[in-house]
Coordinates of C-alpha atoms in Angstrom, one line a residue:
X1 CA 121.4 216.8 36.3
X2 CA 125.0 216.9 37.5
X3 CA 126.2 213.2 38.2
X4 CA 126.1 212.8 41.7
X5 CA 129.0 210.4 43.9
X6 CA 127.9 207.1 44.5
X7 CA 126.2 207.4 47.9
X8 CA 123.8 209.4 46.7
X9 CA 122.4 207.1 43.6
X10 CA 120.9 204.6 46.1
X11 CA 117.0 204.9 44.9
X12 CA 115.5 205.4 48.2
X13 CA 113.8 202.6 49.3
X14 CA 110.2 203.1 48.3
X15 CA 111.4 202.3 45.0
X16 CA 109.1 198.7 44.6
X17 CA 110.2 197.5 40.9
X18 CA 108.2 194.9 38.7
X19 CA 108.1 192.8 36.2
X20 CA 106.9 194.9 33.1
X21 CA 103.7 193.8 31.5
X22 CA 101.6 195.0 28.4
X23 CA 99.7 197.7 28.3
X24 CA 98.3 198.4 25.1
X25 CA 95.8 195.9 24.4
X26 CA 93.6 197.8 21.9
X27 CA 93.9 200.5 19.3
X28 CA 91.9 203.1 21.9
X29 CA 94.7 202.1 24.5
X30 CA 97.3 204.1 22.3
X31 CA 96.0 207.3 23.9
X32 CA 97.0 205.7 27.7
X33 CA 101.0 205.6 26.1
X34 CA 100.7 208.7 24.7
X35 CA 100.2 210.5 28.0
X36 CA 102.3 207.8 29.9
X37 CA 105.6 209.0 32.0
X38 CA 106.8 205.9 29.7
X39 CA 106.6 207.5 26.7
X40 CA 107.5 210.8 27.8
X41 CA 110.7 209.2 29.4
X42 CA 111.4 207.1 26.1
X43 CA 111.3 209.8 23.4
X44 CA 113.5 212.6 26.2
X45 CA 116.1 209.9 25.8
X46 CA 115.9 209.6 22.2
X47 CA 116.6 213.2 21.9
X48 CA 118.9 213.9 24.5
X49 CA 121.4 211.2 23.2
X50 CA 120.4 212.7 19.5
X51 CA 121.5 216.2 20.7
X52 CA 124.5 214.3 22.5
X53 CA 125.7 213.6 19.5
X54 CA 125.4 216.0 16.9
X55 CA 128.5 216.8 14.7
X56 CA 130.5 213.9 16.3
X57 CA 132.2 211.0 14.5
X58 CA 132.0 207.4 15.9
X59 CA 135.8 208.0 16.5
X60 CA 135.3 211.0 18.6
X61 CA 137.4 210.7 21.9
X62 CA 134.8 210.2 24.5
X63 CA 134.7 208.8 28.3
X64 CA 134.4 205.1 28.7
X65 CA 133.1 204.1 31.9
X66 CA 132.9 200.8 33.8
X67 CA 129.1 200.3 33.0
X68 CA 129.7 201.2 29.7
X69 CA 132.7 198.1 29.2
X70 CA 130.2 196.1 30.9
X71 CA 127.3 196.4 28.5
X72 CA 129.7 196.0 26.1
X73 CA 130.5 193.0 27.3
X74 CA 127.1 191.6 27.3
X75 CA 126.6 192.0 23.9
X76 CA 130.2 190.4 23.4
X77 CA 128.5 187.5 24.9
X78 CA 125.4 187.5 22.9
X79 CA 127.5 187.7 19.8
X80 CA 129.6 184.5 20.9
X81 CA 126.3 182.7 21.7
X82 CA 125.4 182.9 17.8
X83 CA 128.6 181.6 17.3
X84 CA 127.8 179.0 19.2
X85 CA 124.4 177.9 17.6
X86 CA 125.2 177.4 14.2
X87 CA 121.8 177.6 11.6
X88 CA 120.0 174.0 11.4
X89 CA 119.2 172.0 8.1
X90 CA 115.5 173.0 7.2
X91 CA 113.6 173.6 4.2
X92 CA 112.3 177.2 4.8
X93 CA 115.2 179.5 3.4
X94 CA 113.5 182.3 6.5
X95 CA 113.6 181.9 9.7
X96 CA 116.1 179.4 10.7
X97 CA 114.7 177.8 14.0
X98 CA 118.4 177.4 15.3
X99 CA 117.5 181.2 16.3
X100 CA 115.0 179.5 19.3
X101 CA 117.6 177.7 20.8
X102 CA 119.7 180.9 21.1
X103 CA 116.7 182.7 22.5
X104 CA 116.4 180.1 24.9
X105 CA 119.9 180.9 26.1
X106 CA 119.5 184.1 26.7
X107 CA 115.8 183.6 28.1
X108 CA 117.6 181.7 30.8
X109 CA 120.5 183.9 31.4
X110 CA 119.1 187.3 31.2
X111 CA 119.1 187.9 34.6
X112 CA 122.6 187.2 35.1
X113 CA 123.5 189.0 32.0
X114 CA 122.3 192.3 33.9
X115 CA 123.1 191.3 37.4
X116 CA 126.8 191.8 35.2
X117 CA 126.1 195.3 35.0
X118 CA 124.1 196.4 37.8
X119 CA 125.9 197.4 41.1
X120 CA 124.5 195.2 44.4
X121 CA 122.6 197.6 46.1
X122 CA 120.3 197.7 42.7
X123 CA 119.7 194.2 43.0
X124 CA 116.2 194.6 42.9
X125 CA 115.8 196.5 40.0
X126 CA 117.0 193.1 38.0
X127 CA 114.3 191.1 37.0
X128 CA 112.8 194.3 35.9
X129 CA 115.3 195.8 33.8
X130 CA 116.3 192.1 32.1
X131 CA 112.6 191.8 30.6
X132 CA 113.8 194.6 28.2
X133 CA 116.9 193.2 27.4
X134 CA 114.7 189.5 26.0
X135 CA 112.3 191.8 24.4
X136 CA 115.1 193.5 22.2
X137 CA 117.0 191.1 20.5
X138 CA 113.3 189.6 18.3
X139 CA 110.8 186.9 18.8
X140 CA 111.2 183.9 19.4
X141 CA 107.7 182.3 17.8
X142 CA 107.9 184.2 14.5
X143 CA 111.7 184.4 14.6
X144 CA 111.5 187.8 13.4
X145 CA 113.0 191.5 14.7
X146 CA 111.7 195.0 14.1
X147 CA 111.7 198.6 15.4
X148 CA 109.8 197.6 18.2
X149 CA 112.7 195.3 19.6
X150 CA 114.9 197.9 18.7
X151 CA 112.9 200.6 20.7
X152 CA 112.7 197.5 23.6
X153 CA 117.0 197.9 23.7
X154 CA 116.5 201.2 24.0
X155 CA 114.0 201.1 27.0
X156 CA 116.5 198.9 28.4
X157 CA 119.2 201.3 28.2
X158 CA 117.2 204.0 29.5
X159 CA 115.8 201.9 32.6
X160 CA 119.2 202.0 33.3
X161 CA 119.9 205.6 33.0
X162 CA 117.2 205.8 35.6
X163 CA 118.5 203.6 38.5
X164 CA 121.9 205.5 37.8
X165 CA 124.1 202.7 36.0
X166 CA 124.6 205.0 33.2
X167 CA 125.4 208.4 33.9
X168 CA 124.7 212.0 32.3
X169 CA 128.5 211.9 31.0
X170 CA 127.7 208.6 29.1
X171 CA 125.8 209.1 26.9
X172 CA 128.2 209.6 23.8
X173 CA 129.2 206.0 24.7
X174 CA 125.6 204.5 25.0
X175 CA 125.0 205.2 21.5
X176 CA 128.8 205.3 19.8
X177 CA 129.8 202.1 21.7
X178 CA 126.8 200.2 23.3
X179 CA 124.0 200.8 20.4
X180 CA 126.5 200.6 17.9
X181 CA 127.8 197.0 19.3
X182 CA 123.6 196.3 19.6
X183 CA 123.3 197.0 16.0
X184 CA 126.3 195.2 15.1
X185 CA 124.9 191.7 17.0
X186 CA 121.4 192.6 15.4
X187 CA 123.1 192.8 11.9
X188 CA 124.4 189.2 12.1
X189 CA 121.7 188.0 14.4
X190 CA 119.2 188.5 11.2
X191 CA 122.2 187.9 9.0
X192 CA 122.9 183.6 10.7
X193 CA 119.4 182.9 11.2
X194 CA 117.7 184.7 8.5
X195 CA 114.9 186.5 10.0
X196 CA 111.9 188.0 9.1
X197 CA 111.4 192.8 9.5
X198 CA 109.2 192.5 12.2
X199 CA 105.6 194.6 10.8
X200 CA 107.9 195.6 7.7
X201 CA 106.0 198.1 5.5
X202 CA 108.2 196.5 2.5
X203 CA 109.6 200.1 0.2
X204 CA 107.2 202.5 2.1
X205 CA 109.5 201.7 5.6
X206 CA 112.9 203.7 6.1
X207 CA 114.7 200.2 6.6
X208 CA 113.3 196.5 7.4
X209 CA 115.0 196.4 10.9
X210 CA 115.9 199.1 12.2
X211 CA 115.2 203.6 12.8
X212 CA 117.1 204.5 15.5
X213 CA 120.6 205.3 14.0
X214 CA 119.1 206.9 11.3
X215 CA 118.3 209.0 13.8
X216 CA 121.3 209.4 15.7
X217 CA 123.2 209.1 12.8
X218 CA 121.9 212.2 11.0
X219 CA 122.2 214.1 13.8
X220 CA 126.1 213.3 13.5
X221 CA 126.5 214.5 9.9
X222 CA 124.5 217.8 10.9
X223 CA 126.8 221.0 9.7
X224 CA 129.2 218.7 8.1
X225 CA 132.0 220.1 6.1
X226 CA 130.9 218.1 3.0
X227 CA 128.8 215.5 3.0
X228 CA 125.4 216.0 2.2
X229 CA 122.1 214.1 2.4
X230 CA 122.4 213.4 -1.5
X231 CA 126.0 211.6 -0.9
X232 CA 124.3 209.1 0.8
X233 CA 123.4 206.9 -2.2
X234 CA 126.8 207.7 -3.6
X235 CA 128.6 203.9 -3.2
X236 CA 132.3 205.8 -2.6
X237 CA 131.0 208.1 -0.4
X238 CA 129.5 205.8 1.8
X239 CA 132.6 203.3 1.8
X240 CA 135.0 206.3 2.2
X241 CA 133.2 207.2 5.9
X242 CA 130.8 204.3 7.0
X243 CA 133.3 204.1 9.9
X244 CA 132.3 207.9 10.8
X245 CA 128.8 207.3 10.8
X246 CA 126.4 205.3 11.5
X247 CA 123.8 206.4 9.1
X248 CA 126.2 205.6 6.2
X249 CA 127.0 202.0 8.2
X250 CA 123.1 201.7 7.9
X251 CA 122.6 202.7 4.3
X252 CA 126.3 200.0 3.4
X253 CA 124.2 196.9 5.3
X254 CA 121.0 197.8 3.2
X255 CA 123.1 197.4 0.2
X256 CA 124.9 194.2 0.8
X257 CA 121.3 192.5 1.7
X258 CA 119.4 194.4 -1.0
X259 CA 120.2 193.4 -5.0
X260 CA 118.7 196.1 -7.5
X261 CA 118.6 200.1 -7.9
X262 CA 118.6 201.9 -4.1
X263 CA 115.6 204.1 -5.5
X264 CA 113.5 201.0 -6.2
X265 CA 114.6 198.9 -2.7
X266 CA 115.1 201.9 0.2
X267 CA 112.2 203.9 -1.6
X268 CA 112.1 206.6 1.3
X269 CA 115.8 206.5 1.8
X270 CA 115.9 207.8 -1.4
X271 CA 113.2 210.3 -0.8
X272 CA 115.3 211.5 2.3
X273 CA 118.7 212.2 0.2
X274 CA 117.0 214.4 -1.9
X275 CA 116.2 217.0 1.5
X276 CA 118.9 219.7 1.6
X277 CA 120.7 219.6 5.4
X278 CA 120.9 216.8 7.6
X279 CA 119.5 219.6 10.8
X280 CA 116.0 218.5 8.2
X281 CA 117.0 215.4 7.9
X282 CA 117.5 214.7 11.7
X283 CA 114.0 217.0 12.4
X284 CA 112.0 214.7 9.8
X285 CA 113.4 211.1 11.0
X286 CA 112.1 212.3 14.8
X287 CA 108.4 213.0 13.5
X288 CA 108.4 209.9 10.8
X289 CA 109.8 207.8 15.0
X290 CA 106.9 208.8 16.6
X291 CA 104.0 208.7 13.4
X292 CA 105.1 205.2 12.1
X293 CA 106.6 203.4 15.2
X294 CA 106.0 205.1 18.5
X295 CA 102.4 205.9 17.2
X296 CA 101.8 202.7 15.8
X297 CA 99.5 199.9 17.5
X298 CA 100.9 196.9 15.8
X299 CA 104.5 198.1 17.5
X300 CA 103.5 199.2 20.8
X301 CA 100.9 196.7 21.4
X302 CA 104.4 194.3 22.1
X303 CA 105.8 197.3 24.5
X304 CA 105.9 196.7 28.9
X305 CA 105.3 198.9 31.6
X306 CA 107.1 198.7 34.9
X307 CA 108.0 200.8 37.6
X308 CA 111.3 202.4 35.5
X309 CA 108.6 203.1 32.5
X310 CA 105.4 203.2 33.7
X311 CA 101.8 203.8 32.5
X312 CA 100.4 206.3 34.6
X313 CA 99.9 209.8 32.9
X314 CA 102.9 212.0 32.9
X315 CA 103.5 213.7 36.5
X316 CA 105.2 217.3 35.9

């Protein structure tokens, strides 16, 4: 679609938005979000920003638009509130309950947080889009974060993709300057108040936190002059062009937290450096998405349903 002037992105007004709710309740329910317009919505916006940007660096020249600053801006404040709420005194090493207080911040200001970045006339859609923004950023009760919060920041983002906040000519920026600045929050987030991988699968998962700039990240190396999926585990390597790419920004994280030999911690990481081109690296990532997270219960079980993503079978 060819981004349209203003006027015309006012959702006409039969658009009713609500509050997202779970869906999923048993294991048989998985087959409801497999044929939803949700999940056909969420994984077309995976790949479109994937083939967005393939072959680009992270300091590729791209458009910056207002929504974009103001996202950015979000997480700015996010990142300032941990600042803010310093870890508390407590005898579990995990899980540092100063993390609830923070939660309870943003709990309380979601709302506004987004009314930031949505225009007036998409007033409405608020309360709807904020729920994804609290679901993305961990629990709260169990003060732990996973691929499924990760997948609920990118739900958000592409709720608003759909009212027309974020445009077709954004999308470099969504993932080079808003996911990246999500990821960066995330990182210190888990770093401040030690928290627990959400459903980790320990060695067998690609990473404790996180999948999705694994995914983007590979697609940016694809026909890269040099590097190659086995330089990935090569320490100068990754500290000569983290900066580049997000994959190798992934794999430098995983090694500060992680003590001990890469093959024995990041088990399918190391699996993955061994395949020859990143095009099969990028290919394999997408279907190991959708088997282990998109395709998982214990994940999606957590996921919400609104008008912007709903339930209902896919209408073609």
């Amino acid at each position: 679609q060819s981004p349209s002037d203003s006027s015309e992105d006012i959702p006409p007004a039969t658009q009713n938005f609500i509050i997202p709710k779970k869906e999923i309740h048993t294991v048989p329910d998985m087959g409801k979000w497999k044929r939803s317009q949700a999940y056909a919505d969420y994984i077309g916006f995976i790949l479109t920003l994937n083939e967005g940007v393939k072959g680009k660096k992270l300091t590729f020249e791209y458009k910056v638009s207002e929504a974009i600053e103001k996202l950015v801006a979000l997480l700015n404040t996010l990142d300032r509130w941990i600042d803010e709420t310093p870890p508390v005194d407590q005898p579990s090493r995990f899980g540092n309950k100063a993390y609830r207080t923070w939660y309870a911040k943003l709990d309380e200001e979601a709302e506004n947080l987004v009314a930031t970045v949505v225009p007036t006339h998409l007033a409405a859609a608020v309360p709807e889009v904020a729920v994804y923004l609290k679901e993305a950023v961990g629990n709260s009760t169990r003060i732990d974060y996973g691929t499924g919060h990760e997948a609920a920041f990118a739900a958000f983002l592409c709720c608003l993709c759909k009212i027309g906040v974020l445009r077709v000519d954004d999308q470099i920026a969504i993932v080079f300057k808003v996911f990246n600045r999500y990821l960066e929050v995330m990182r210190k987030l888990q770093k401040t108040y030690r928290m627990e991988p959400a459903g980790s699968q320990g060695v067998w998962g690609l990473d404790d936190f996180q999948f999705l700039p694994f995914i983007w990240g590979s697609s940016q190396l694809i026909d890269h002059p040099y590097l190659e999926p086995r330089h990935f585990v090569d320490e100068k390597a990754v500290n000569e062009n983290h900066k580049d790419y997000m994959f190798l920004e992934c794999i430098l994280f995983i090694t500060e937290m992680k003590t001990g030999p890469f093959a024995e911690h990041s088990n399918q990481l190391w699996n993955i450096s061994a395949v020859p081109s990143w095009s099969k690296v990028n290919q394999g990532l997408i279907r190991m998405y959708k088997a282990e997270c998109l395709e998982k219960f214990p994940v999606i079980q957590h996921f919400k349903f609104g008008s912007l993503l709903p339930i209902h079978p896919v209408t073609s």
